[in-house]
Amino acid sequence: MDKPIILSIDTSCDETSAAVTSGRLVLSNVISSQISIHQKYGGVYPALAKRAHQERIDYVVQKAIQNAKKNRFDAVAVTQGPGLAIALEVGIKKAKQISENPLAIRENHRLPLIAVNHLEGHIYSCLAQSVGGLPKREIIFPALCLVVSGGHTELVLMKNHGEYQLIGETLDDACGEALDKAAIILKLGYPGGPVIEKLASKGEALRSYILSQPLKDKKNLNFSYSGLKTQFLYLIQSLSQKEFSQNLQNLALSFQTACFEQITRKTSQAIRVYQPKMILCGGGVISNKTLRKLLRQTAKNNNLPVFFPPKKNLITDNAAMIGVAAYYKYLRGEFVKNIDLLDREPRMTLDSHKLQADSR
Ligand code: KG4
Ligand code: ZN
């Protein structure tokens, strides 16, 4: 049987993205980044993000359809949350329009609408395949999922497709957010993760600065990054201009090392407690080669397979990952029942649908 063809949209933060997927196959994945708009503010400026999404959404959707060379669709999928409320709204409005008035995309019947959690998208990005059907990997349950992005740092136990248990999360800043803030402290601009990675790769471990780890003695699986950022700020303020400029690479390495130490420590702890069969990693910070290497080592130490998104443009925000997550929802018949009632959920959690279902 042919796999369902899904047109998906993500406007959760500062990328306007639309994609066409067929089951797990990514037929197109168009991403319009707003980095240049937000750069001068050192972070995402919500009102400008909304306007940019509104200006670009039609073009991005048409381009995704054109690139996929498809003119029949089985469903429309959209990110419902978590994310910036006024940014999410743009994607949801467009998805509703397409679902109810599919003539705009030359489809002649109403299309079912699927609402997807953005974090679920990051997890399912590991299952995306290119047109040749590779990679063929399958999830073995229970799987330990690690999502490390600009908005989230979470450990999630995935018991089956669509069944999640949040087992650890950040108590304050997300890891990507901390890297972004450290880059501002170092006057390196936005987003910080990629610049810090580049500088850190040239740093010398022996000449790096020691930052003490928060929650080191805590047994739970939560993360904390705001204390690390404050320590880093004080460290920078204590340096002379000369020491600062001579040690930029070592400083970047020190901060990055401290950020990732927490991730590998908590991931190892989660493996001991929950005994998963494999690890799935997603979210923008997973773009970092050092982090991937550390996580590969963690998986190897525990004899576990580990999956990362198979392509670079599936790691940071994109709609193809929403399409792949939507495919599994399609198989389970999880469609939006009343389209008029679908609203953005800026603080949506991975188990919120289950909680809503439970309370009905
Ligand atoms: O998943 P994502 O695109 O958006 C959110 O859902 O938040 O993640 C964006 C985050 C930013 O904080 C950015 O600095 C970080 O991912 N990031 C990186 C790298 N590339 C992007 N962090 C570390 N190393 C990278 N190479
Ligand atoms: Zn994201």
mmCIF file of C-alpha atoms and ligand atoms in Angstrom:
data_model
loop_
_atom_site.group_PDB
_atom_site.id
_atom_site.type_symbol
_atom_site.label_atom_id
_atom_site.label_comp_id
_atom_site.label_asym_id
_atom_site.label_seq_id
_atom_site.Cartn_x
_atom_site.Cartn_y
_atom_site.Cartn_z
ATOM 1 C CA MET A 1 0.000 0.000 0.000
ATOM 2 C CA ASP A 2 1.201 3.494 -0.783
ATOM 3 C CA LYS A 3 2.310 5.481 2.210
ATOM 4 C CA PRO A 4 0.238 8.591 3.017
ATOM 5 C CA ILE A 5 1.520 11.822 1.538
ATOM 6 C CA ILE A 6 1.540 14.556 4.146
ATOM 7 C CA LEU A 7 2.102 18.281 3.709
ATOM 8 C CA SER A 8 3.546 19.627 6.955
ATOM 9 C CA ILE A 9 4.283 23.052 8.415
ATOM 10 C CA ASP A 10 6.431 24.263 11.324
ATOM 11 C CA THR A 11 6.514 27.909 12.454
ATOM 12 C CA SER A 12 7.317 27.325 16.121
ATOM 13 C CA CYS A 13 10.269 29.692 16.411
ATOM 14 C CA ASP A 14 12.457 31.443 13.845
ATOM 15 C CA GLU A 15 12.354 29.119 10.838
ATOM 16 C CA THR A 16 9.406 29.078 8.447
ATOM 17 C CA SER A 17 9.297 25.541 7.118
ATOM 18 C CA ALA A 18 7.086 23.309 4.984
ATOM 19 C CA ALA A 19 7.729 19.776 3.808
ATOM 20 C CA VAL A 20 6.159 16.909 1.917
ATOM 21 C CA THR A 21 6.702 13.397 3.215
ATOM 22 C CA SER A 22 5.485 9.985 2.113
ATOM 23 C CA GLY A 23 5.524 7.830 5.229
ATOM 24 C CA ARG A 24 9.081 8.351 6.468
ATOM 25 C CA LEU A 25 10.435 9.467 3.098
ATOM 26 C CA VAL A 26 11.263 13.157 2.875
ATOM 27 C CA LEU A 27 10.198 14.353 -0.586
ATOM 28 C CA SER A 28 10.902 18.011 0.154
ATOM 29 C CA ASN A 29 11.934 20.056 3.192
ATOM 30 C CA VAL A 30 11.975 23.820 2.631
ATOM 31 C CA ILE A 31 13.345 25.960 5.457
ATOM 32 C CA SER A 32 13.417 29.750 5.421
ATOM 33 C CA SER A 33 15.642 30.913 8.257
ATOM 34 C CA GLN A 34 15.123 34.241 10.014
ATOM 35 C CA ILE A 35 18.574 34.341 11.625
ATOM 36 C CA SER A 36 19.552 37.543 9.825
ATOM 37 C CA ILE A 37 16.422 39.289 11.169
ATOM 38 C CA HIS A 38 17.010 38.364 14.812
ATOM 39 C CA GLN A 39 20.797 38.608 14.876
ATOM 40 C CA LYS A 40 20.931 42.212 16.000
ATOM 41 C CA TYR A 41 18.633 41.479 18.966
ATOM 42 C CA GLY A 42 20.793 38.594 20.216
ATOM 43 C CA GLY A 43 17.754 36.296 20.238
ATOM 44 C CA VAL A 44 14.370 35.744 18.646
ATOM 45 C CA TYR A 45 12.187 38.897 18.574
ATOM 46 C CA PRO A 46 8.625 37.440 18.583
ATOM 47 C CA ALA A 47 6.776 40.201 16.707
ATOM 48 C CA LEU A 48 9.337 40.151 13.917
ATOM 49 C CA ALA A 49 9.231 36.352 13.805
ATOM 50 C CA LYS A 50 5.457 36.470 13.338
ATOM 51 C CA ARG A 51 5.696 39.006 10.530
ATOM 52 C CA ALA A 52 8.428 37.049 8.756
ATOM 53 C CA HIS A 53 6.381 33.811 9.025
ATOM 54 C CA GLN A 54 3.359 35.619 7.544
ATOM 55 C CA GLU A 55 5.411 37.003 4.686
ATOM 56 C CA ARG A 56 7.077 33.686 3.839
ATOM 57 C CA ILE A 57 4.570 30.952 4.606
ATOM 58 C CA ASP A 58 2.807 30.859 1.208
ATOM 59 C CA TYR A 59 6.043 30.795 -0.713
ATOM 60 C CA VAL A 60 7.543 28.093 1.510
ATOM 61 C CA VAL A 61 4.436 25.876 1.205
ATOM 62 C CA GLN A 62 4.285 26.252 -2.592
ATOM 63 C CA LYS A 63 8.010 25.556 -2.879
ATOM 64 C CA ALA A 64 7.705 22.389 -0.763
ATOM 65 C CA ILE A 65 4.869 21.153 -3.023
ATOM 66 C CA GLN A 66 6.813 22.050 -6.165
ATOM 67 C CA ASN A 67 10.021 20.349 -4.983
ATOM 68 C CA ALA A 68 8.140 17.188 -4.022
ATOM 69 C CA LYS A 69 6.425 17.034 -7.439
ATOM 70 C CA LYS A 70 3.213 15.810 -5.829
ATOM 71 C CA ASN A 71 -0.309 16.977 -6.433
ATOM 72 C CA ARG A 72 -2.230 14.598 -4.199
ATOM 73 C CA PHE A 73 -2.116 14.752 -0.414
ATOM 74 C CA ASP A 74 -3.624 12.550 2.268
ATOM 75 C CA ALA A 75 -3.283 14.969 5.193
ATOM 76 C CA VAL A 76 -1.921 18.295 6.413
ATOM 77 C CA ALA A 77 0.188 18.382 9.580
ATOM 78 C CA VAL A 78 1.207 21.334 11.695
ATOM 79 C CA THR A 79 3.164 22.060 14.857
ATOM 80 C CA GLN A 80 0.714 22.918 17.640
ATOM 81 C CA GLY A 81 3.374 23.631 20.300
ATOM 82 C CA PRO A 82 5.579 24.155 22.191
ATOM 83 C CA GLY A 83 6.956 27.395 20.782
ATOM 84 C CA LEU A 84 6.274 31.095 20.425
ATOM 85 C CA ALA A 85 2.511 31.640 20.543
ATOM 86 C CA ILE A 86 2.322 34.285 17.834
ATOM 87 C CA ALA A 87 4.644 32.307 15.580
ATOM 88 C CA LEU A 88 2.769 29.005 16.014
ATOM 89 C CA GLU A 89 -0.476 30.787 15.102
ATOM 90 C CA VAL A 90 0.756 31.570 11.597
ATOM 91 C CA GLY A 91 1.431 27.912 10.761
ATOM 92 C CA ILE A 92 -1.803 26.707 12.341
ATOM 93 C CA LYS A 93 -3.875 29.271 10.426
ATOM 94 C CA LYS A 94 -2.248 28.220 7.146
ATOM 95 C CA ALA A 95 -2.728 24.503 7.862
ATOM 96 C CA LYS A 96 -6.410 25.078 8.652
ATOM 97 C CA GLN A 97 -6.843 27.033 5.399
ATOM 98 C CA ILE A 98 -5.244 24.255 3.375
ATOM 99 C CA SER A 99 -7.234 21.570 5.161
ATOM 100 C CA GLU A 100 -10.562 23.338 4.595
ATOM 101 C CA ASN A 101 -9.858 24.907 1.235
ATOM 102 C CA PRO A 102 -7.542 22.434 -0.433
ATOM 103 C CA LEU A 103 -8.221 23.944 -3.856
ATOM 104 C CA ALA A 104 -5.426 26.346 -3.008
ATOM 105 C CA ILE A 105 -3.084 23.399 -3.458
ATOM 106 C CA ARG A 106 -5.180 21.946 -6.302
ATOM 107 C CA GLU A 107 -6.648 19.214 -4.093
ATOM 108 C CA ASN A 108 -10.411 18.787 -4.453
ATOM 109 C CA HIS A 109 -11.447 17.308 -1.123
ATOM 110 C CA ARG A 110 -10.972 18.434 2.492
ATOM 111 C CA LEU A 111 -7.804 17.096 4.006
ATOM 112 C CA PRO A 112 -7.577 15.656 7.507
ATOM 113 C CA LEU A 113 -5.476 17.782 9.840
ATOM 114 C CA ILE A 114 -2.859 16.359 12.214
ATOM 115 C CA ALA A 115 -1.534 18.438 15.164
ATOM 116 C CA VAL A 116 2.023 17.560 16.124
ATOM 117 C CA ASN A 117 4.144 18.327 19.175
ATOM 118 C CA HIS A 118 7.379 20.001 18.058
ATOM 119 C CA LEU A 119 9.435 17.848 20.476
ATOM 120 C CA GLU A 120 7.878 14.708 19.017
ATOM 121 C CA GLY A 121 9.068 16.035 15.664
ATOM 122 C CA HIS A 122 12.639 16.350 16.970
ATOM 123 C CA ILE A 123 12.474 12.738 18.214
ATOM 124 C CA TYR A 124 11.052 11.422 14.927
ATOM 125 C CA SER A 125 13.651 13.327 12.903
ATOM 126 C CA CYS A 126 15.831 10.243 13.581
ATOM 127 C CA LEU A 127 13.447 8.121 11.481
ATOM 128 C CA ALA A 128 13.358 10.397 8.433
ATOM 129 C CA GLN A 129 14.538 8.725 5.233
ATOM 130 C CA SER A 130 15.846 10.103 1.985
ATOM 131 C CA VAL A 131 14.088 9.202 -1.256
ATOM 132 C CA GLY A 132 16.053 5.952 -1.638
ATOM 133 C CA GLY A 133 14.479 4.712 1.633
ATOM 134 C CA LEU A 134 17.625 4.975 3.741
ATOM 135 C CA PRO A 135 18.394 4.717 6.585
ATOM 136 C CA LYS A 136 16.152 1.717 7.279
ATOM 137 C CA ARG A 137 16.427 1.879 11.097
ATOM 138 C CA GLU A 138 13.481 1.130 13.423
ATOM 139 C CA ILE A 139 12.915 2.177 17.031
ATOM 140 C CA ILE A 140 13.302 -0.537 19.656
ATOM 141 C CA PHE A 141 11.163 0.204 22.720
ATOM 142 C CA PRO A 142 11.582 1.410 25.362
ATOM 143 C CA ALA A 143 13.808 4.058 23.832
ATOM 144 C CA LEU A 144 15.507 6.854 25.709
ATOM 145 C CA CYS A 145 14.990 10.141 23.850
ATOM 146 C CA LEU A 146 17.222 13.125 24.395
ATOM 147 C CA VAL A 147 16.007 16.458 23.029
ATOM 148 C CA VAL A 148 18.543 19.289 23.239
ATOM 149 C CA SER A 149 17.404 22.503 21.570
ATOM 150 C CA GLY A 150 17.170 26.250 22.078
ATOM 151 C CA GLY A 151 13.943 25.877 24.047
ATOM 152 C CA HIS A 152 14.240 22.428 25.618
ATOM 153 C CA THR A 153 16.609 20.013 27.297
ATOM 154 C CA GLU A 154 14.652 16.862 28.044
ATOM 155 C CA LEU A 155 15.039 13.176 28.672
ATOM 156 C CA VAL A 156 11.969 11.239 27.640
ATOM 157 C CA LEU A 157 11.228 7.553 27.894
ATOM 158 C CA MET A 158 9.383 6.448 24.756
ATOM 159 C CA LYS A 159 7.437 3.278 25.500
ATOM 160 C CA ASN A 160 5.819 2.950 22.096
ATOM 161 C CA HIS A 161 5.001 5.165 19.122
ATOM 162 C CA GLY A 162 3.283 8.215 20.614
ATOM 163 C CA GLU A 163 3.712 7.087 24.248
ATOM 164 C CA TYR A 164 6.032 9.299 26.244
ATOM 165 C CA GLN A 165 7.104 9.745 29.827
ATOM 166 C CA LEU A 166 9.075 12.869 30.690
ATOM 167 C CA ILE A 167 11.843 11.731 33.049
ATOM 168 C CA GLY A 168 14.107 14.790 33.177
ATOM 169 C CA GLU A 169 14.073 18.399 32.016
ATOM 170 C CA THR A 170 15.853 21.668 32.574
ATOM 171 C CA LEU A 171 14.865 23.567 35.675
ATOM 172 C CA ASP A 172 15.810 26.896 34.101
ATOM 173 C CA ASP A 173 17.531 27.603 30.748
ATOM 174 C CA ALA A 174 17.782 25.088 27.915
ATOM 175 C CA CYS A 175 21.241 23.960 26.789
ATOM 176 C CA GLY A 176 20.970 25.762 23.421
ATOM 177 C CA GLU A 177 19.738 28.881 25.181
ATOM 178 C CA ALA A 178 22.770 28.725 27.516
ATOM 179 C CA LEU A 179 25.114 28.422 24.520
ATOM 180 C CA ASP A 180 23.343 31.365 22.891
ATOM 181 C CA LYS A 181 23.718 33.454 26.071
ATOM 182 C CA ALA A 182 27.384 32.476 26.486
ATOM 183 C CA ALA A 183 27.989 33.624 22.908
ATOM 184 C CA ILE A 184 26.469 36.993 23.770
ATOM 185 C CA ILE A 185 28.738 37.232 26.833
ATOM 186 C CA LEU A 186 31.655 36.500 24.475
ATOM 187 C CA LYS A 187 30.259 39.093 22.019
ATOM 188 C CA LEU A 188 29.935 36.512 19.260
ATOM 189 C CA GLY A 189 26.351 37.172 18.111
ATOM 190 C CA TYR A 190 23.358 34.868 17.585
ATOM 191 C CA PRO A 191 22.830 31.901 17.387
ATOM 192 C CA GLY A 192 25.647 30.946 19.721
ATOM 193 C CA GLY A 193 25.844 27.156 19.372
ATOM 194 C CA PRO A 194 27.582 27.020 15.979
ATOM 195 C CA VAL A 195 30.129 29.793 16.789
ATOM 196 C CA ILE A 196 30.947 28.274 20.164
ATOM 197 C CA GLU A 197 31.444 24.885 18.479
ATOM 198 C CA LYS A 198 33.836 26.393 15.951
ATOM 199 C CA LEU A 199 35.911 28.245 18.557
ATOM 200 C CA ALA A 200 35.850 25.332 21.011
ATOM 201 C CA SER A 201 37.274 23.004 18.369
ATOM 202 C CA LYS A 202 40.440 25.131 18.455
ATOM 203 C CA GLY A 203 40.608 25.410 22.254
ATOM 204 C CA GLU A 204 43.119 23.516 24.375
ATOM 205 C CA ALA A 205 41.601 21.342 27.079
ATOM 206 C CA LEU A 206 44.638 21.839 29.329
ATOM 207 C CA ARG A 207 44.246 25.592 29.192
ATOM 208 C CA SER A 208 40.502 25.661 29.682
ATOM 209 C CA TYR A 209 38.739 27.024 32.770
ATOM 210 C CA ILE A 210 36.925 24.815 35.239
ATOM 211 C CA LEU A 211 33.267 25.649 35.775
ATOM 212 C CA SER A 212 31.640 23.851 38.682
ATOM 213 C CA GLN A 213 28.637 21.739 37.749
ATOM 214 C CA PRO A 214 25.225 22.515 39.186
ATOM 215 C CA LEU A 215 23.152 19.632 40.614
ATOM 216 C CA LYS A 216 26.240 17.396 40.613
ATOM 217 C CA ASP A 217 25.137 15.592 43.770
ATOM 218 C CA LYS A 218 21.475 15.423 42.776
ATOM 219 C CA LYS A 219 20.185 11.978 41.856
ATOM 220 C CA ASN A 220 17.298 13.162 39.666
ATOM 221 C CA LEU A 221 17.504 13.545 35.888
ATOM 222 C CA ASN A 222 16.925 17.295 35.678
ATOM 223 C CA PHE A 223 19.291 19.792 34.105
ATOM 224 C CA SER A 224 20.260 23.323 35.080
ATOM 225 C CA TYR A 225 22.117 25.878 32.979
ATOM 226 C CA SER A 226 21.449 29.324 34.413
ATOM 227 C CA GLY A 227 24.040 28.980 37.238
ATOM 228 C CA LEU A 228 26.639 27.894 34.700
ATOM 229 C CA LYS A 229 25.937 30.986 32.631
ATOM 230 C CA THR A 230 26.278 33.293 35.676
ATOM 231 C CA GLN A 231 29.572 31.620 36.663
ATOM 232 C CA PHE A 232 30.783 32.124 33.118
ATOM 233 C CA LEU A 233 29.814 35.803 33.190
ATOM 234 C CA TYR A 234 31.735 36.328 36.469
ATOM 235 C CA LEU A 235 34.715 34.478 35.036
ATOM 236 C CA ILE A 236 34.791 36.732 31.980
ATOM 237 C CA GLN A 237 34.441 39.848 34.146
ATOM 238 C CA SER A 238 37.442 38.723 36.215
ATOM 239 C CA LEU A 239 39.710 38.490 33.162
ATOM 240 C CA SER A 240 41.863 41.297 31.812
ATOM 241 C CA GLN A 241 41.110 42.341 28.225
ATOM 242 C CA LYS A 242 44.348 40.662 27.151
ATOM 243 C CA GLU A 243 43.591 37.371 28.885
ATOM 244 C CA PHE A 244 40.065 37.463 27.441
ATOM 245 C CA SER A 245 41.138 37.981 23.854
ATOM 246 C CA GLN A 246 43.991 35.474 24.055
ATOM 247 C CA ASN A 247 41.693 32.793 25.486
ATOM 248 C CA LEU A 248 38.499 33.117 23.492
ATOM 249 C CA GLN A 249 38.826 29.557 22.125
ATOM 250 C CA ASN A 250 39.624 28.127 25.561
ATOM 251 C CA LEU A 251 36.691 29.999 27.085
ATOM 252 C CA ALA A 252 34.305 28.645 24.438
ATOM 253 C CA LEU A 253 35.659 25.144 25.041
ATOM 254 C CA SER A 254 35.239 25.506 28.829
ATOM 255 C CA PHE A 255 31.605 26.504 28.544
ATOM 256 C CA GLN A 256 30.760 23.903 25.904
ATOM 257 C CA THR A 257 32.443 21.154 27.931
ATOM 258 C CA ALA A 258 30.471 22.071 31.053
ATOM 259 C CA CYS A 259 27.195 22.130 29.069
ATOM 260 C CA PHE A 260 27.780 18.709 27.534
ATOM 261 C CA GLU A 261 29.159 17.054 30.685
ATOM 262 C CA GLN A 262 25.721 17.501 32.223
ATOM 263 C CA ILE A 263 24.059 15.923 29.211
ATOM 264 C CA THR A 264 26.214 12.803 29.152
ATOM 265 C CA ARG A 265 26.051 12.420 32.954
ATOM 266 C CA LYS A 266 22.253 12.602 33.071
ATOM 267 C CA THR A 267 21.878 10.406 29.979
ATOM 268 C CA SER A 268 24.092 7.719 31.570
ATOM 269 C CA GLN A 269 22.072 8.003 34.764
ATOM 270 C CA ALA A 270 18.794 7.630 32.836
ATOM 271 C CA ILE A 271 20.166 4.509 31.131
ATOM 272 C CA ARG A 272 21.015 2.956 34.509
ATOM 273 C CA VAL A 273 17.579 3.720 35.948
ATOM 274 C CA TYR A 274 15.323 2.966 32.955
ATOM 275 C CA GLN A 275 17.324 0.330 31.035
ATOM 276 C CA PRO A 276 16.251 1.457 27.553
ATOM 277 C CA LYS A 277 16.993 -0.624 24.441
ATOM 278 C CA MET A 278 18.311 2.350 22.470
ATOM 279 C CA ILE A 279 18.842 6.110 22.403
ATOM 280 C CA LEU A 280 17.271 8.674 20.037
ATOM 281 C CA CYS A 281 18.747 12.185 19.934
ATOM 282 C CA GLY A 282 17.226 15.316 18.418
ATOM 283 C CA GLY A 283 17.127 19.124 18.619
ATOM 284 C CA GLY A 284 19.362 21.879 17.258
ATOM 285 C CA VAL A 285 22.269 21.338 19.684
ATOM 286 C CA ILE A 286 22.653 17.786 18.346
ATOM 287 C CA SER A 287 24.235 19.506 15.290
ATOM 288 C CA ASN A 288 27.339 19.758 17.470
ATOM 289 C CA LYS A 289 29.927 17.146 16.460
ATOM 290 C CA THR A 290 31.528 17.002 19.911
ATOM 291 C CA LEU A 291 28.170 16.338 21.526
ATOM 292 C CA ARG A 292 27.386 13.584 19.009
ATOM 293 C CA LYS A 293 30.777 12.007 19.691
ATOM 294 C CA LEU A 294 30.185 12.104 23.453
ATOM 295 C CA LEU A 295 26.740 10.569 23.040
ATOM 296 C CA ARG A 296 28.096 7.854 20.732
ATOM 297 C CA GLN A 297 30.621 7.027 23.443
ATOM 298 C CA THR A 298 27.921 7.004 26.135
ATOM 299 C CA ALA A 299 25.841 4.624 24.007
ATOM 300 C CA LYS A 300 28.852 2.398 23.338
ATOM 301 C CA ASN A 301 29.748 2.232 27.038
ATOM 302 C CA ASN A 302 26.252 0.924 27.645
ATOM 303 C CA ASN A 303 26.106 -1.366 24.588
ATOM 304 C CA LEU A 304 23.188 0.549 23.135
ATOM 305 C CA PRO A 305 22.459 1.694 19.587
ATOM 306 C CA VAL A 306 22.066 5.450 19.184
ATOM 307 C CA PHE A 307 20.283 7.306 16.365
ATOM 308 C CA PHE A 308 20.776 10.901 15.271
ATOM 309 C CA PRO A 309 18.833 12.709 12.531
ATOM 310 C CA PRO A 310 20.388 11.417 9.301
ATOM 311 C CA LYS A 311 20.813 14.825 7.643
ATOM 312 C CA LYS A 312 21.877 18.263 8.817
ATOM 313 C CA ASN A 313 18.664 20.000 7.753
ATOM 314 C CA LEU A 314 16.648 17.530 9.862
ATOM 315 C CA ILE A 315 18.440 18.552 13.083
ATOM 316 C CA THR A 316 17.547 22.221 13.535
ATOM 317 C CA ASP A 317 13.906 23.225 13.156
ATOM 318 C CA ASN A 318 12.247 21.859 10.010
ATOM 319 C CA ALA A 319 8.841 20.630 8.865
ATOM 320 C CA ALA A 320 9.970 17.219 7.542
ATOM 321 C CA MET A 321 10.362 15.966 11.115
ATOM 322 C CA ILE A 322 6.770 17.105 11.782
ATOM 323 C CA GLY A 323 5.671 15.125 8.718
ATOM 324 C CA VAL A 324 7.416 11.954 9.925
ATOM 325 C CA ALA A 325 5.849 12.259 13.409
ATOM 326 C CA ALA A 326 2.488 12.948 11.719
ATOM 327 C CA TYR A 327 2.775 9.718 9.691
ATOM 328 C CA TYR A 328 2.650 7.648 12.889
ATOM 329 C CA LYS A 329 -0.318 9.693 14.096
ATOM 330 C CA TYR A 330 -1.990 9.088 10.730
ATOM 331 C CA LEU A 331 -1.514 5.345 11.204
ATOM 332 C CA ARG A 332 -3.184 5.614 14.621
ATOM 333 C CA GLY A 333 -6.039 7.751 13.229
ATOM 334 C CA GLU A 334 -5.095 10.730 15.420
ATOM 335 C CA PHE A 335 -6.672 13.565 13.455
ATOM 336 C CA VAL A 336 -7.939 16.905 14.744
ATOM 337 C CA LYS A 337 -11.646 16.337 15.373
ATOM 338 C CA ASN A 338 -12.853 19.913 15.366
ATOM 339 C CA ILE A 339 -10.618 22.114 13.261
ATOM 340 C CA ASP A 340 -12.198 25.342 14.591
ATOM 341 C CA LEU A 341 -11.122 24.428 18.111
ATOM 342 C CA LEU A 342 -7.494 23.702 17.272
ATOM 343 C CA ASP A 343 -5.381 26.343 19.013
ATOM 344 C CA ARG A 344 -1.665 26.843 19.565
ATOM 345 C CA GLU A 345 -0.245 25.414 22.782
ATOM 346 C CA PRO A 346 2.970 27.357 23.529
ATOM 347 C CA ARG A 347 3.762 25.210 26.573
ATOM 348 C CA MET A 348 2.654 21.891 25.154
ATOM 349 C CA THR A 349 4.403 18.892 26.720
ATOM 350 C CA LEU A 350 4.929 15.477 25.198
ATOM 351 C CA ASP A 351 2.350 13.871 27.438
ATOM 352 C CA SER A 352 -0.207 16.700 27.344
ATOM 353 C CA HIS A 353 -2.426 14.960 24.777
ATOM 354 C CA LYS A 354 -2.489 11.884 26.935
ATOM 355 C CA LEU A 355 -3.326 14.021 29.987
ATOM 356 C CA GLN A 356 -6.156 15.706 28.071
ATOM 357 C CA ALA A 357 -7.473 12.336 26.960
ATOM 358 C CA ASP A 358 -7.247 11.034 30.533
ATOM 359 C CA SER A 359 -9.206 13.957 31.946
ATOM 360 C CA ARG A 360 -12.078 13.596 29.497
HETATM 361 O O1 KG4 B 1 15.949 22.797 17.539
HETATM 362 P P1 KG4 B 1 16.326 24.196 17.242
HETATM 363 O O2 KG4 B 1 16.610 24.563 15.808
HETATM 364 O O3 KG4 B 1 15.214 25.185 17.733
HETATM 365 C C1 KG4 B 1 14.479 24.976 18.912
HETATM 366 O O4 KG4 B 1 13.514 24.181 18.882
HETATM 367 O O5 KG4 B 1 14.891 25.598 19.920
HETATM 368 O O6 KG4 B 1 17.595 24.551 18.149
HETATM 369 C C2 KG4 B 1 18.214 25.789 18.106
HETATM 370 C C3 KG4 B 1 19.388 25.769 19.079
HETATM 371 C C4 KG4 B 1 20.055 27.137 19.282
HETATM 372 O O7 KG4 B 1 20.179 27.390 20.654
HETATM 373 C C5 KG4 B 1 21.405 26.970 18.613
HETATM 374 O O8 KG4 B 1 22.434 27.746 19.215
HETATM 375 C C6 KG4 B 1 21.665 25.486 18.806
HETATM 376 O O9 KG4 B 1 20.421 24.878 18.586
HETATM 377 N N1 KG4 B 1 22.651 24.957 17.845
HETATM 378 C C7 KG4 B 1 23.845 24.438 18.207
HETATM 379 C C8 KG4 B 1 24.526 24.129 17.004
HETATM 380 N N2 KG4 B 1 23.709 24.451 15.960
HETATM 381 C C9 KG4 B 1 22.568 24.965 16.497
HETATM 382 N N3 KG4 B 1 24.386 24.218 19.413
HETATM 383 C C10 KG4 B 1 25.633 23.686 19.456
HETATM 384 N N4 KG4 B 1 26.353 23.380 18.354
HETATM 385 C C11 KG4 B 1 25.840 23.575 17.117
HETATM 386 N N5 KG4 B 1 26.559 23.272 16.037
HETATM 387 ZN ZN ZN B 2 13.161 22.787 17.702
#
